[in-house]
XYZ file of C-alpha atoms in Angstrom:
751
model
C -46.048 3.739 -2.909
C -42.726 4.997 -4.217
C -39.671 2.962 -3.238
C -36.303 4.718 -3.330
C -34.633 1.901 -5.189
C -31.353 3.721 -5.599
C -30.057 7.258 -5.936
C -27.205 8.743 -7.895
C -25.869 12.079 -6.642
C -23.087 13.917 -8.455
C -22.543 17.666 -8.412
C -22.489 18.992 -11.958
C -19.387 21.078 -11.222
C -17.433 17.830 -10.792
C -18.362 16.425 -14.215
C -15.376 16.232 -16.535
C -15.052 14.847 -20.041
C -12.442 12.417 -18.761
C -13.662 8.905 -17.952
C -14.235 9.358 -14.232
C -16.311 7.129 -12.006
C -19.241 8.388 -9.986
C -20.448 7.431 -6.567
C -23.924 5.951 -6.645
C -26.254 5.934 -3.648
C -29.044 3.513 -2.797
C -32.021 3.896 -0.502
C -31.788 1.822 2.655
C -35.273 0.308 2.328
C -35.020 -3.442 2.767
C -37.148 -5.023 0.083
C -35.615 -3.475 -3.020
C -32.084 -2.768 -1.902
C -29.556 -4.300 -4.262
C -26.878 -3.985 -1.639
C -28.577 -6.279 0.840
C -30.087 -8.747 -1.641
C -27.793 -8.701 -4.654
C -24.340 -7.346 -3.922
C -23.233 -8.384 -0.478
C -19.624 -7.568 -1.329
C -20.304 -3.813 -1.737
C -19.328 -1.688 1.249
C -22.058 0.626 2.518
C -21.166 4.301 2.809
C -23.763 6.777 4.002
C -24.284 9.928 1.990
C -23.959 13.200 3.824
C -27.316 14.942 3.557
C -28.447 18.474 4.159
C -31.226 19.481 6.543
C -33.968 19.415 3.919
C -33.093 15.899 2.743
C -33.146 14.630 6.326
C -36.546 16.245 6.925
C -37.733 14.666 3.679
C -36.821 11.210 4.982
C -33.994 10.576 2.504
C -31.438 8.123 3.884
C -28.960 7.017 1.245
C -25.960 4.710 1.114
C -23.442 3.944 -1.615
C -24.569 1.619 -4.404
C -23.131 -0.849 -6.956
C -23.683 0.913 -10.305
C -20.666 2.532 -11.936
C -21.608 4.853 -14.784
C -18.502 6.583 -16.089
C -18.934 9.727 -18.150
C -19.092 8.925 -21.908
C -18.277 5.263 -21.247
C -20.806 2.895 -22.803
C -21.346 -0.420 -21.079
C -22.848 -3.539 -22.588
C -24.365 -6.198 -20.322
C -22.178 -5.261 -17.378
C -22.462 -7.810 -14.593
C -23.894 -6.318 -11.419
C -23.793 -9.480 -9.336
C -24.671 -13.146 -9.114
C -26.924 -14.026 -6.249
C -28.839 -17.038 -4.960
C -32.152 -15.705 -3.698
C -33.547 -17.467 -0.668
C -37.197 -18.393 -0.278
C -37.785 -15.365 1.931
C -36.191 -13.012 -0.606
C -38.250 -14.565 -3.402
C -41.420 -14.013 -1.358
C -40.436 -10.403 -0.697
C -39.873 -9.643 -4.360
C -43.053 -11.466 -5.367
C -45.114 -9.288 -3.017
C -43.419 -6.195 -4.438
C -44.163 -7.247 -8.030
C -47.764 -8.049 -7.120
C -48.238 -4.542 -5.661
C -46.702 -2.859 -8.752
C -43.749 -1.436 -6.882
C -41.404 0.671 -8.961
C -37.998 2.126 -8.297
C -36.924 5.767 -8.387
C -33.258 6.565 -8.975
C -31.291 9.800 -9.155
C -28.253 10.498 -11.261
C -26.735 13.956 -10.939
C -30.006 14.960 -9.237
C -31.984 13.667 -12.259
C -34.747 11.161 -11.460
C -35.322 7.934 -13.331
C -38.052 5.351 -12.780
C -38.862 1.803 -13.748
C -41.049 -1.123 -12.714
C -39.251 -3.931 -10.909
C -41.307 -6.639 -12.567
C -44.628 -7.651 -14.075
C -47.480 -10.096 -13.512
C -48.711 -12.370 -16.311
C -51.713 -14.686 -16.531
C -50.413 -18.242 -16.449
C -53.702 -20.135 -16.715
C -57.317 -19.566 -15.861
C -60.225 -21.765 -14.827
C -63.859 -20.970 -14.174
C -63.257 -20.223 -10.508
C -59.567 -19.361 -10.193
C -56.886 -17.371 -11.982
C -53.223 -18.300 -11.762
C -50.537 -15.676 -12.246
C -46.841 -15.712 -13.048
C -44.611 -13.218 -11.193
C -41.583 -12.046 -13.170
C -38.692 -9.930 -11.865
C -36.622 -7.878 -14.320
C -32.924 -8.748 -14.288
C -31.530 -6.252 -16.796
C -31.707 -2.445 -16.868
C -30.705 -0.334 -19.859
C -29.695 3.269 -19.109
C -29.912 5.949 -21.806
C -27.883 8.954 -20.658
C -28.002 12.208 -22.636
C -25.300 14.831 -22.319
C -24.426 18.271 -23.702
C -20.713 19.074 -23.645
C -19.647 18.271 -20.073
C -23.164 18.270 -18.584
C -25.539 15.400 -17.914
C -28.935 16.415 -19.303
C -31.222 13.391 -19.033
C -31.244 9.768 -17.950
C -33.890 7.113 -18.605
C -34.135 3.446 -17.687
C -35.682 0.663 -19.765
C -36.296 -2.811 -18.413
C -35.545 -5.747 -20.721
C -38.879 -7.627 -20.986
C -37.093 -10.843 -22.037
C -34.527 -10.888 -19.239
C -36.748 -11.925 -16.335
C -36.682 -14.180 -13.310
C -39.696 -16.354 -12.451
C -40.650 -15.879 -8.801
C -43.949 -17.730 -8.864
C -42.861 -20.627 -6.674
C -41.360 -20.513 -3.192
C -37.925 -21.928 -3.898
C -34.339 -20.788 -4.084
C -33.420 -19.164 -7.399
C -30.048 -18.392 -8.992
C -30.035 -14.905 -10.485
C -27.667 -12.767 -12.535
C -28.356 -9.035 -12.603
C -26.858 -6.908 -15.358
C -27.100 -3.402 -16.738
C -26.246 -1.519 -19.913
C -25.345 2.163 -20.340
C -25.517 4.171 -23.561
C -24.368 7.819 -23.789
C -26.025 10.086 -26.375
C -25.527 13.730 -27.257
C -28.358 16.280 -27.105
C -28.939 19.963 -27.883
C -30.881 20.645 -24.675
C -29.103 23.141 -22.451
C -28.167 22.284 -18.893
C -30.414 25.089 -17.588
C -33.427 23.477 -19.293
C -32.912 19.876 -18.277
C -35.633 20.001 -15.601
C -38.239 21.477 -17.947
C -39.710 18.133 -18.965
C -40.591 17.377 -15.351
C -42.456 20.675 -15.134
C -44.788 19.394 -17.888
C -46.003 16.480 -15.802
C -49.379 18.075 -15.115
C -49.563 19.987 -18.403
C -51.400 20.351 -20.673
C -53.857 17.432 -20.490
C -55.299 18.354 -17.077
C -54.907 22.112 -17.419
C -58.587 22.447 -18.280
C -59.526 20.886 -14.925
C -57.505 23.500 -13.072
C -59.183 26.246 -15.083
C -62.540 24.755 -14.164
C -61.556 25.056 -10.515
C -60.587 28.700 -10.976
C -63.764 29.526 -12.921
C -65.832 27.864 -10.205
C -64.083 30.002 -7.597
C -64.549 33.179 -9.646
C -68.272 32.525 -10.006
C -68.485 32.077 -6.236
C -66.664 35.379 -5.714
C -68.965 37.235 -8.115
C -72.087 35.832 -6.466
C -70.842 36.777 -3.013
C -69.844 40.246 -4.195
C -73.288 40.826 -5.663
C -74.897 39.507 -2.496
C -72.897 41.803 -0.229
C -73.459 44.776 -2.517
C -77.203 44.183 -2.295
C -77.004 44.077 1.495
C -74.993 47.265 1.729
C -77.048 49.263 -0.754
C -80.550 48.196 0.267
C -80.249 47.569 3.986
C -77.405 49.673 5.349
C -77.640 52.788 3.204
C -78.895 54.993 6.054
C -77.590 53.131 9.111
C -74.100 54.572 9.282
C -75.280 58.188 8.997
C -77.299 57.812 12.181
C -74.231 56.768 14.185
C -72.626 60.157 13.559
C -75.464 61.853 15.483
C -75.534 62.323 19.220
C -76.420 59.309 21.297
C -79.484 61.070 22.651
C -80.806 61.653 19.149
C -80.319 58.029 18.320
C -82.086 56.880 21.471
C -85.125 58.939 20.532
C -85.695 56.739 17.504
C -87.130 53.258 17.511
C -84.269 51.079 16.334
C -83.836 47.398 15.598
C -81.092 45.090 14.451
C -77.655 46.593 13.854
C -78.681 50.070 14.983
C -79.983 48.783 18.286
C -76.633 47.328 19.432
C -74.175 49.898 18.085
C -73.114 50.670 21.654
C -72.027 47.043 22.196
C -70.407 46.212 18.870
C -66.907 47.207 19.992
C -67.097 45.655 23.432
C -63.900 43.625 23.782
C -64.181 39.816 23.672
C -63.442 37.395 26.459
C -60.042 35.686 26.659
C -58.312 38.645 25.033
C -54.817 37.195 25.397
C -55.780 33.954 23.647
C -57.637 35.872 20.944
C -54.654 38.132 20.240
C -52.334 35.105 20.180
C -54.559 33.395 17.602
C -54.413 36.500 15.405
C -50.633 36.625 15.773
C -50.192 32.982 14.784
C -52.560 33.447 11.858
C -50.601 36.487 10.651
C -47.335 34.526 10.869
C -48.725 31.590 8.904
C -50.165 33.939 6.283
C -46.760 35.628 5.903
C -45.100 32.210 5.680
C -47.516 31.136 2.937
C -46.927 34.294 0.907
C -43.139 33.859 1.059
C -43.420 30.208 0.009
C -45.593 31.185 -2.966
C -43.132 33.909 -3.985
C -40.268 31.410 -3.943
C -42.317 28.896 -5.927
C -43.316 31.440 -8.569
C -39.720 32.509 -9.225
C -38.625 28.886 -9.655
C -36.918 28.022 -6.370
C -38.942 24.812 -6.048
C -38.858 22.346 -8.907
C -39.504 18.601 -9.136
C -37.025 16.441 -7.262
C -35.257 19.342 -5.621
C -35.244 17.157 -2.552
C -35.773 18.876 0.760
C -35.884 22.449 -0.561
C -39.486 22.977 0.530
C -38.912 21.581 4.024
C -35.833 23.745 4.510
C -37.714 26.837 3.358
C -40.646 26.090 5.662
C -38.402 25.689 8.700
C -36.257 28.766 8.038
C -39.109 31.093 7.059
C -41.235 29.960 10.000
C -38.369 30.812 12.340
C -37.759 34.207 10.720
C -41.439 35.200 10.673
C -41.948 34.599 14.381
C -41.413 38.331 14.837
C -44.588 38.900 12.824
C -46.521 36.759 15.287
C -45.059 38.568 18.293
C -45.704 42.023 16.874
C -49.253 41.307 15.685
C -50.314 39.549 18.860
C -48.841 42.095 21.282
C -50.047 45.046 19.225
C -53.621 43.813 19.214
C -53.459 42.789 22.865
C -52.229 46.271 23.794
C -55.164 47.763 21.907
C -57.615 45.602 23.806
C -55.995 46.215 27.208
C -54.586 49.694 26.598
C -57.607 51.548 27.962
C -57.411 49.720 31.292
C -53.710 50.489 31.635
C -54.271 54.186 30.965
C -57.035 54.350 33.570
C -54.827 52.652 36.154
C -51.953 55.014 35.517
C -54.221 58.077 35.737
C -55.649 56.918 39.066
C -52.178 56.271 40.428
C -51.005 59.689 39.290
C -53.802 61.266 41.307
C -52.889 59.182 44.350
C -49.290 60.294 44.041
C -50.320 63.863 44.851
C -52.173 62.692 47.955
C -49.838 60.054 49.381
C -46.212 59.661 50.116
C -43.696 59.189 47.384
C -42.793 55.702 48.603
C -46.371 54.426 48.618
C -47.211 55.693 45.132
C -44.002 54.288 43.748
C -44.897 50.866 45.126
C -48.354 51.042 43.550
C -46.967 52.027 40.161
C -44.448 49.214 40.345
C -47.252 46.719 41.032
C -49.171 47.907 37.955
C -46.067 47.757 35.794
C -45.382 44.207 36.946
C -48.983 43.259 36.218
C -48.711 44.771 32.743
C -45.466 42.945 31.998
C -46.932 39.709 33.295
C -49.893 40.035 30.935
C -47.567 40.677 27.997
C -45.400 37.682 28.869
C -48.499 35.514 29.121
C -49.629 36.783 25.730
C -46.252 35.988 24.127
C -46.257 32.504 25.664
C -49.715 31.903 24.194
C -48.474 33.157 20.820
C -45.400 30.955 20.807
C -47.242 27.800 21.869
C -50.640 28.094 20.207
C -49.541 26.593 16.887
C -46.082 25.252 17.584
C -47.176 23.399 20.732
C -49.617 20.998 18.999
C -47.176 20.672 16.093
C -44.324 19.691 18.426
C -46.452 17.168 20.327
C -47.644 15.611 17.064
C -44.077 15.409 15.772
C -42.831 13.729 18.960
C -45.534 11.082 18.740
C -45.079 10.406 15.018
C -41.297 10.368 15.266
C -41.584 7.777 18.032
C -43.827 5.691 15.772
C -41.281 5.974 12.944
C -38.465 4.915 15.277
C -40.433 1.854 16.384
C -40.898 0.877 12.713
C -37.211 1.619 11.883
C -38.433 4.004 9.189
C -36.303 6.573 7.402
C -38.994 9.120 8.313
C -37.615 9.116 11.869
C -35.386 12.140 12.382
C -32.003 11.485 13.986
C -31.172 13.032 17.339
C -28.693 15.484 15.782
C -31.364 16.907 13.460
C -33.826 17.258 16.329
C -31.221 19.153 18.343
C -30.543 21.413 15.349
C -34.247 22.259 15.109
C -34.364 22.949 18.853
C -31.323 25.202 18.465
C -33.007 27.156 15.668
C -36.125 27.601 17.777
C -34.079 28.685 20.786
C -31.707 31.102 19.066
C -33.933 32.448 16.277
C -37.643 31.894 16.827
C -37.929 32.825 20.497
C -35.770 35.999 20.351
C -37.608 37.277 17.271
C -40.942 36.564 18.941
C -39.915 38.598 21.992
C -38.435 41.407 19.885
C -41.656 41.642 17.904
C -43.623 41.889 21.140
C -41.315 44.606 22.502
C -41.602 46.611 19.280
C -45.403 46.380 19.415
C -45.480 47.406 23.094
C -43.327 50.469 22.459
C -45.488 51.578 19.522
C -48.878 50.641 20.963
C -51.943 52.742 20.253
C -55.500 52.652 21.503
C -58.230 50.714 19.762
C -59.888 52.892 17.118
C -63.615 52.406 17.659
C -65.886 54.825 15.764
C -68.765 54.188 18.183
C -68.848 54.670 21.933
C -69.288 51.533 24.000
C -71.989 51.599 26.667
C -71.138 50.821 30.277
C -73.356 47.754 30.569
C -73.789 45.143 27.827
C -77.194 44.557 26.308
C -78.850 41.216 26.711
C -78.704 39.047 23.602
C -82.159 37.794 22.576
C -82.909 34.107 22.215
C -81.894 33.078 18.691
C -82.865 30.090 16.516
C -80.505 27.120 16.526
C -79.169 27.928 13.064
C -77.931 31.280 14.397
C -75.569 29.575 16.848
C -71.832 29.214 16.326
C -71.566 25.667 14.946
C -74.243 26.009 12.202
C -72.739 29.362 11.201
C -69.286 27.764 10.983
C -70.684 24.992 8.794
C -72.335 27.442 6.403
C -69.405 29.858 6.147
C -66.792 27.115 5.796
C -68.520 25.283 2.969
C -68.332 28.055 0.349
C -64.557 28.658 0.590
C -64.014 24.903 0.587
C -66.107 24.547 -2.567
C -63.789 27.048 -4.256
C -60.696 24.888 -3.671
C -61.871 21.277 -3.489
C -60.904 20.499 -7.101
C -57.360 21.696 -6.516
C -57.175 19.813 -3.216
C -57.202 16.476 -5.028
C -54.031 17.280 -6.977
C -52.314 18.674 -3.897
C -53.090 15.530 -1.910
C -51.918 13.332 -4.779
C -48.664 15.288 -4.877
C -48.025 15.188 -1.118
C -49.306 11.690 -0.319
C -49.372 10.039 -3.738
C -47.269 9.717 -6.877
C -48.234 12.784 -8.881
C -46.084 15.875 -9.361
C -47.571 19.332 -8.828
C -45.850 22.115 -10.758
C -48.609 24.629 -11.583
C -47.745 26.989 -8.741
C -49.245 29.964 -10.547
C -52.709 28.411 -10.626
C -52.340 27.309 -7.023
C -51.560 30.909 -6.084
C -54.651 32.129 -7.925
C -56.789 29.567 -6.100
C -55.226 30.683 -2.809
C -56.127 34.314 -3.521
C -59.683 33.309 -4.366
C -59.833 31.313 -1.131
C -58.881 34.427 0.833
C -61.453 36.547 -1.001
C -64.300 34.072 -0.529
C -63.388 33.598 3.138
C -63.438 37.346 3.733
C -66.775 37.803 1.963
C -68.643 34.968 3.656
C -67.322 35.998 7.071
C -68.507 39.567 6.536
C -71.930 38.271 5.502
C -72.060 36.037 8.584
C -71.069 38.944 10.828
C -73.767 41.158 9.354
C -76.493 38.582 9.946
C -75.230 38.087 13.482
C -75.375 41.823 14.207
C -78.763 42.097 12.524
C -79.999 39.496 15.013
C -78.794 41.828 17.830
C -75.930 39.500 18.792
C -72.942 41.756 19.471
C -70.438 38.996 20.322
C -68.988 38.865 16.867
C -65.243 38.833 17.641
C -64.712 35.139 18.290
C -67.561 34.180 15.949
C -65.928 35.875 12.958
C -62.613 34.143 13.701
C -64.224 30.714 14.061
C -66.361 31.148 10.943
C -63.384 32.278 8.878
C -61.240 29.365 10.021
C -63.941 26.715 9.649
C -62.677 25.940 6.137
C -59.782 24.152 7.823
C -62.283 21.754 9.395
C -63.776 21.025 5.971
C -60.296 20.288 4.611
C -59.733 17.803 7.417
C -63.071 16.189 6.626
C -61.850 15.842 3.040
C -58.852 13.972 4.480
C -61.214 11.218 5.633
C -62.612 10.906 2.109
C -59.153 10.857 0.532
C -57.849 8.285 2.995
C -60.773 5.962 2.303
C -59.956 6.021 -1.435
C -56.157 6.047 -1.221
C -55.515 2.451 -0.226
C -53.309 3.447 2.704
C -52.992 0.887 5.443
C -51.035 0.206 8.587
C -50.717 2.157 11.801
C -47.697 4.179 10.687
C -49.213 5.396 7.417
C -52.511 6.195 9.109
C -50.933 8.048 12.012
C -48.621 10.061 9.756
C -51.441 11.022 7.397
C -53.972 12.115 9.994
C -51.370 13.536 12.377
C -49.625 15.867 9.966
C -52.840 16.750 8.123
C -54.339 17.761 11.480
C -51.447 20.202 11.956
C -51.814 21.566 8.414
C -55.578 22.018 8.743
C -55.096 23.648 12.148
C -52.694 26.092 10.502
C -55.318 26.853 7.845
C -57.853 27.372 10.625
C -55.666 30.010 12.306
C -54.706 31.734 9.055
C -58.187 31.902 7.531
C -59.686 32.798 10.908
C -57.370 35.807 11.027
C -58.416 36.803 7.502
C -62.099 36.461 8.398
C -61.778 38.516 11.581
C -59.905 41.378 9.937
C -62.433 41.466 7.096
C -65.268 41.668 9.636
C -63.411 44.314 11.636
C -63.049 46.475 8.539
C -66.731 46.015 7.818
C -67.807 46.946 11.340
C -65.408 49.897 11.508
C -67.359 51.837 8.870
C -65.343 50.833 5.878
C -67.348 53.333 3.829
C -64.396 55.650 4.301
C -63.307 54.827 0.783
C -59.891 56.445 1.112
C -58.564 53.113 2.413
C -59.722 51.037 -0.530
C -58.577 53.639 -3.062
C -55.117 53.828 -1.499
C -54.872 50.041 -1.560
C -55.899 50.046 -5.222
C -53.242 52.625 -6.080
C -50.503 50.810 -4.153
C -51.319 47.466 -5.802
C -51.316 49.017 -9.263
C -48.038 50.872 -8.641
C -46.312 47.672 -7.506
C -47.734 45.860 -10.521
C -46.410 48.551 -12.885
C -42.943 48.495 -11.298
C -42.628 44.730 -11.714
C -44.097 44.856 -15.220
C -41.702 47.557 -16.441
C -38.625 46.006 -14.817
C -39.262 42.503 -16.167
C -36.816 42.291 -19.069
C -34.698 39.399 -20.342
C -32.138 39.129 -23.117
C -32.749 36.139 -25.382
C -30.068 33.975 -26.953
C -30.315 35.930 -30.216
C -29.622 39.225 -28.411
C -33.199 40.513 -28.550
C -34.641 42.142 -25.421
C -37.985 40.737 -24.347
C -40.275 43.048 -22.343
C -43.961 43.623 -21.692
C -44.744 45.816 -24.733
C -43.892 42.911 -27.020
C -47.438 41.558 -26.439
C -50.734 43.380 -26.828
C -52.255 41.807 -23.703
C -49.524 43.273 -21.514
C -49.821 46.635 -23.283
C -53.522 46.664 -22.507
C -52.743 45.709 -18.910
C -50.292 48.620 -18.590
C -52.724 51.132 -20.116
C -55.545 50.090 -17.786
C -53.269 50.327 -14.749
C -52.229 53.870 -15.659
C -55.880 54.848 -16.103
C -56.739 53.245 -12.760
C -54.029 55.214 -10.948
C -55.182 58.497 -12.474
C -58.837 57.893 -11.638
C -58.267 56.817 -8.027
C -55.720 59.579 -7.408
C -58.293 62.188 -8.448
C -60.673 60.884 -5.775
C -58.147 60.876 -2.915
C -58.483 64.616 -2.051
C -62.275 64.323 -1.850
C -62.004 61.244 0.380
C -59.503 62.986 2.680
C -61.776 66.023 2.985
C -64.739 63.803 3.871
C -62.637 61.965 6.456
C -61.636 65.214 8.176
C -64.725 67.396 7.769
C -67.351 64.616 7.922
C -69.064 66.063 4.848
C -68.648 65.984 1.092
C -66.640 68.719 -0.628
C -68.974 68.603 -3.642
C -72.576 67.929 -2.716
C -74.078 68.034 -6.198
C -75.680 64.789 -7.304
C -73.709 64.767 -10.561
C -70.458 64.244 -8.628
C -71.885 61.217 -6.834
C -73.158 59.857 -10.165
C -69.686 60.336 -11.651
C -68.145 58.497 -8.706
C -70.769 55.745 -8.886
C -70.438 54.987 -12.601
C -66.693 55.672 -12.657
C -66.057 53.079 -9.967
C -68.179 50.535 -11.811
C -66.293 51.104 -15.069
C -62.898 51.015 -13.331
C -63.863 47.818 -11.554
C -64.842 46.219 -14.857
C -61.830 47.237 -16.935
C -59.376 46.197 -14.209
C -61.064 42.785 -14.243
C -60.629 42.546 -18.030
C -56.965 43.578 -17.780
C -56.273 40.992 -15.087
C -58.025 38.284 -17.102
C -56.287 39.185 -20.371
C -52.793 39.274 -18.862
C -53.293 36.093 -16.869
C -54.702 34.222 -19.852
C -51.836 35.389 -22.058
C -49.268 34.309 -19.465
C -50.742 30.819 -19.114
C -51.110 30.309 -22.871
C -47.585 31.530 -23.594
C -46.188 29.315 -20.868
C -47.604 26.277 -22.676
C -45.380 27.199 -25.626
C -42.425 27.684 -23.321
C -42.768 24.149 -21.991
C -42.734 22.893 -25.563
C -39.731 24.924 -26.703
C -37.724 24.507 -23.466
C -36.738 28.175 -23.399
C -35.752 28.908 -19.810
C -35.277 32.670 -20.291
C -38.736 33.032 -21.767
C -40.073 30.873 -18.951
C -38.406 33.146 -16.368
C -39.962 36.209 -18.026
C -43.443 34.694 -17.894
C -42.942 33.397 -14.360
C -42.353 36.926 -13.076
C -45.489 38.051 -14.903
C -47.582 36.241 -12.298
C -46.476 38.814 -9.703
C -48.064 41.865 -11.426
C -51.049 39.645 -12.241
C -51.494 38.870 -8.544
C -51.264 42.528 -7.519
C -53.718 43.454 -10.269
C -56.168 40.888 -8.866
C -55.736 42.556 -5.458
C -56.410 45.931 -7.083
C -59.509 44.404 -8.680
C -60.814 43.345 -5.246
C -60.033 46.731 -3.700
C -61.677 48.495 -6.633
C -64.740 46.323 -6.093
C -64.927 47.540 -2.493
C -64.737 51.144 -3.717
C -67.511 50.369 -6.185
C -69.804 49.046 -3.458
C -69.041 51.973 -1.166
C -69.678 54.539 -3.876
C -73.123 52.945 -4.196
C -73.659 53.666 -0.514
C -72.508 57.237 -1.031
C -74.980 57.680 -3.878
C -77.845 56.394 -1.717
C -76.879 58.733 1.116
C -76.877 61.737 -1.175
C -80.387 61.012 -2.396
């Protein structure tokens, strides 16, 4: 457990070469606070904190250290103090549990152990220990011109205080400060903290990514086999007249094609879940973008919490638009029928009566939309708010710094009232004004078919267990480091690898949900809407199960720690459930909607490649020696650019043929050689895009290792932006894979 022993905060713009004193701040935790135990004469002054620091639980007061710029100090007396028996017992417990302090000077962290335990004597049955508290701290402060670059603390192993016995002890606490010059630039002073998880555990992260990639390849091959061997003739039959289809003896998917697009129950709740999932997905993407460009770095206290709060408020419009748009699609047909019937009645009844009827329908429609928006606004935020209220009450009862003050709570309520709610409503209004009908390629029969009795493993819960395990297996290695960073002492800085793992999680979730939906439809179970959402989101349940395992091994104890861990992790896993459930449903919807119309996947491939090229070509930096660094300086990026240009040309050539097939329902060129060209061309394009993505990503990671060693921030910025075209190229790789599978279907149909 990290104890905020003391914190130094000085804005670098205030640093002058004159010998000025700085204000030092100390954490208000009781056991290791010098102000309460050592220096009673020091007046406490609270530090003014921003919103992110308050959300992070930082609560700082002024401290006793005075470190003047360029002023060395030798054995400066901090204070003389007679420690009582209770204070001795407190420090002894802290030393026994290996507590260490964490200090900040000009936003630079510094750590050190508060003491050590030594073996005093040992018998056959018992060991006796000596508990020693360090009394002297030596600060090494490095500077460059008028900037503080680095600070370290060393504890004097010979200046100790014996706390073994319960008795009053006289103590003198001192410190030394030594200023040293350095060539490290101010812009690069945080680089050493970015190396915390590099390079000794980098291989473990690559193992996680390789494991995920193997899972993706296996699932892709599995789905391709299904589509080519089982469904190659199914979709053609649905273009025929219903009477012609009924004349044939059909089973499985073909038998229930008239019920596949029957709307699910609880449409308002379903649309709200999709809206919340879309908002959380957008929030996650924005957070990753900020992390990849360097907004978040170690010990930038509160930046992540501020970003989460602000972006969540601003993306509420996404939730309102997505939820209302989908709800209008599900209910739009009923509204149109009602309005048509009322229009007919208008010609037969009085003007007053028809007007009243229309008004009733309009009120009913508005009431449904309001209910849908209320569901959307409360579905995720409601449980989160209730959990926060409970945990904040627990923190208040324990007098913990994790308890938010009333002013901060009111500020959050104000943000939700003035930003989140209006944007949610505006998104809903925009979706209502631009609503369209649900695009179902198959007609829905008037009466639903009866679902046959299915084995137990075909039910919802076993399907959720099977579909949630594979995506979880793709991320479980990375989960350990994330948990250690959030709830432990480790620092996580490899945001690029985390983003890659996140993309693989989305891909695996989409694939396994599509496979689950196919098997459900093959079993003549047409209620796939909610099932696909639940199966996609079931990975969140596996993550929460992992929380139990982590908690059992973490050594956490006490009601407050336990409640905070399981309470907030429940909210996070619930958010993953909504987000991944939305991904799984949309993947299944694309599958069921005859995704063989390859124009969609080719357009997505082209768009992803174009964005990747734009970022790649615009990424230029000027180095300190005046040289301009750009992509063509490295062969891997040249190869990446060449492959992307070839991919655009190839997919653009196929767009006119796909458009013609979409409009005319037949191929422009029916010769088998064209289908063979499309089949093998898609396979080759799929393969070379994969090699380009792998080469560029590998080059970026390897070069970034050198950057960390050389502390070149401009080079680091150049490579950091390279992850953006890499990500879009991975998306193009996935879309190209879909085109490859669908061209296989087209080849089978032409035979």
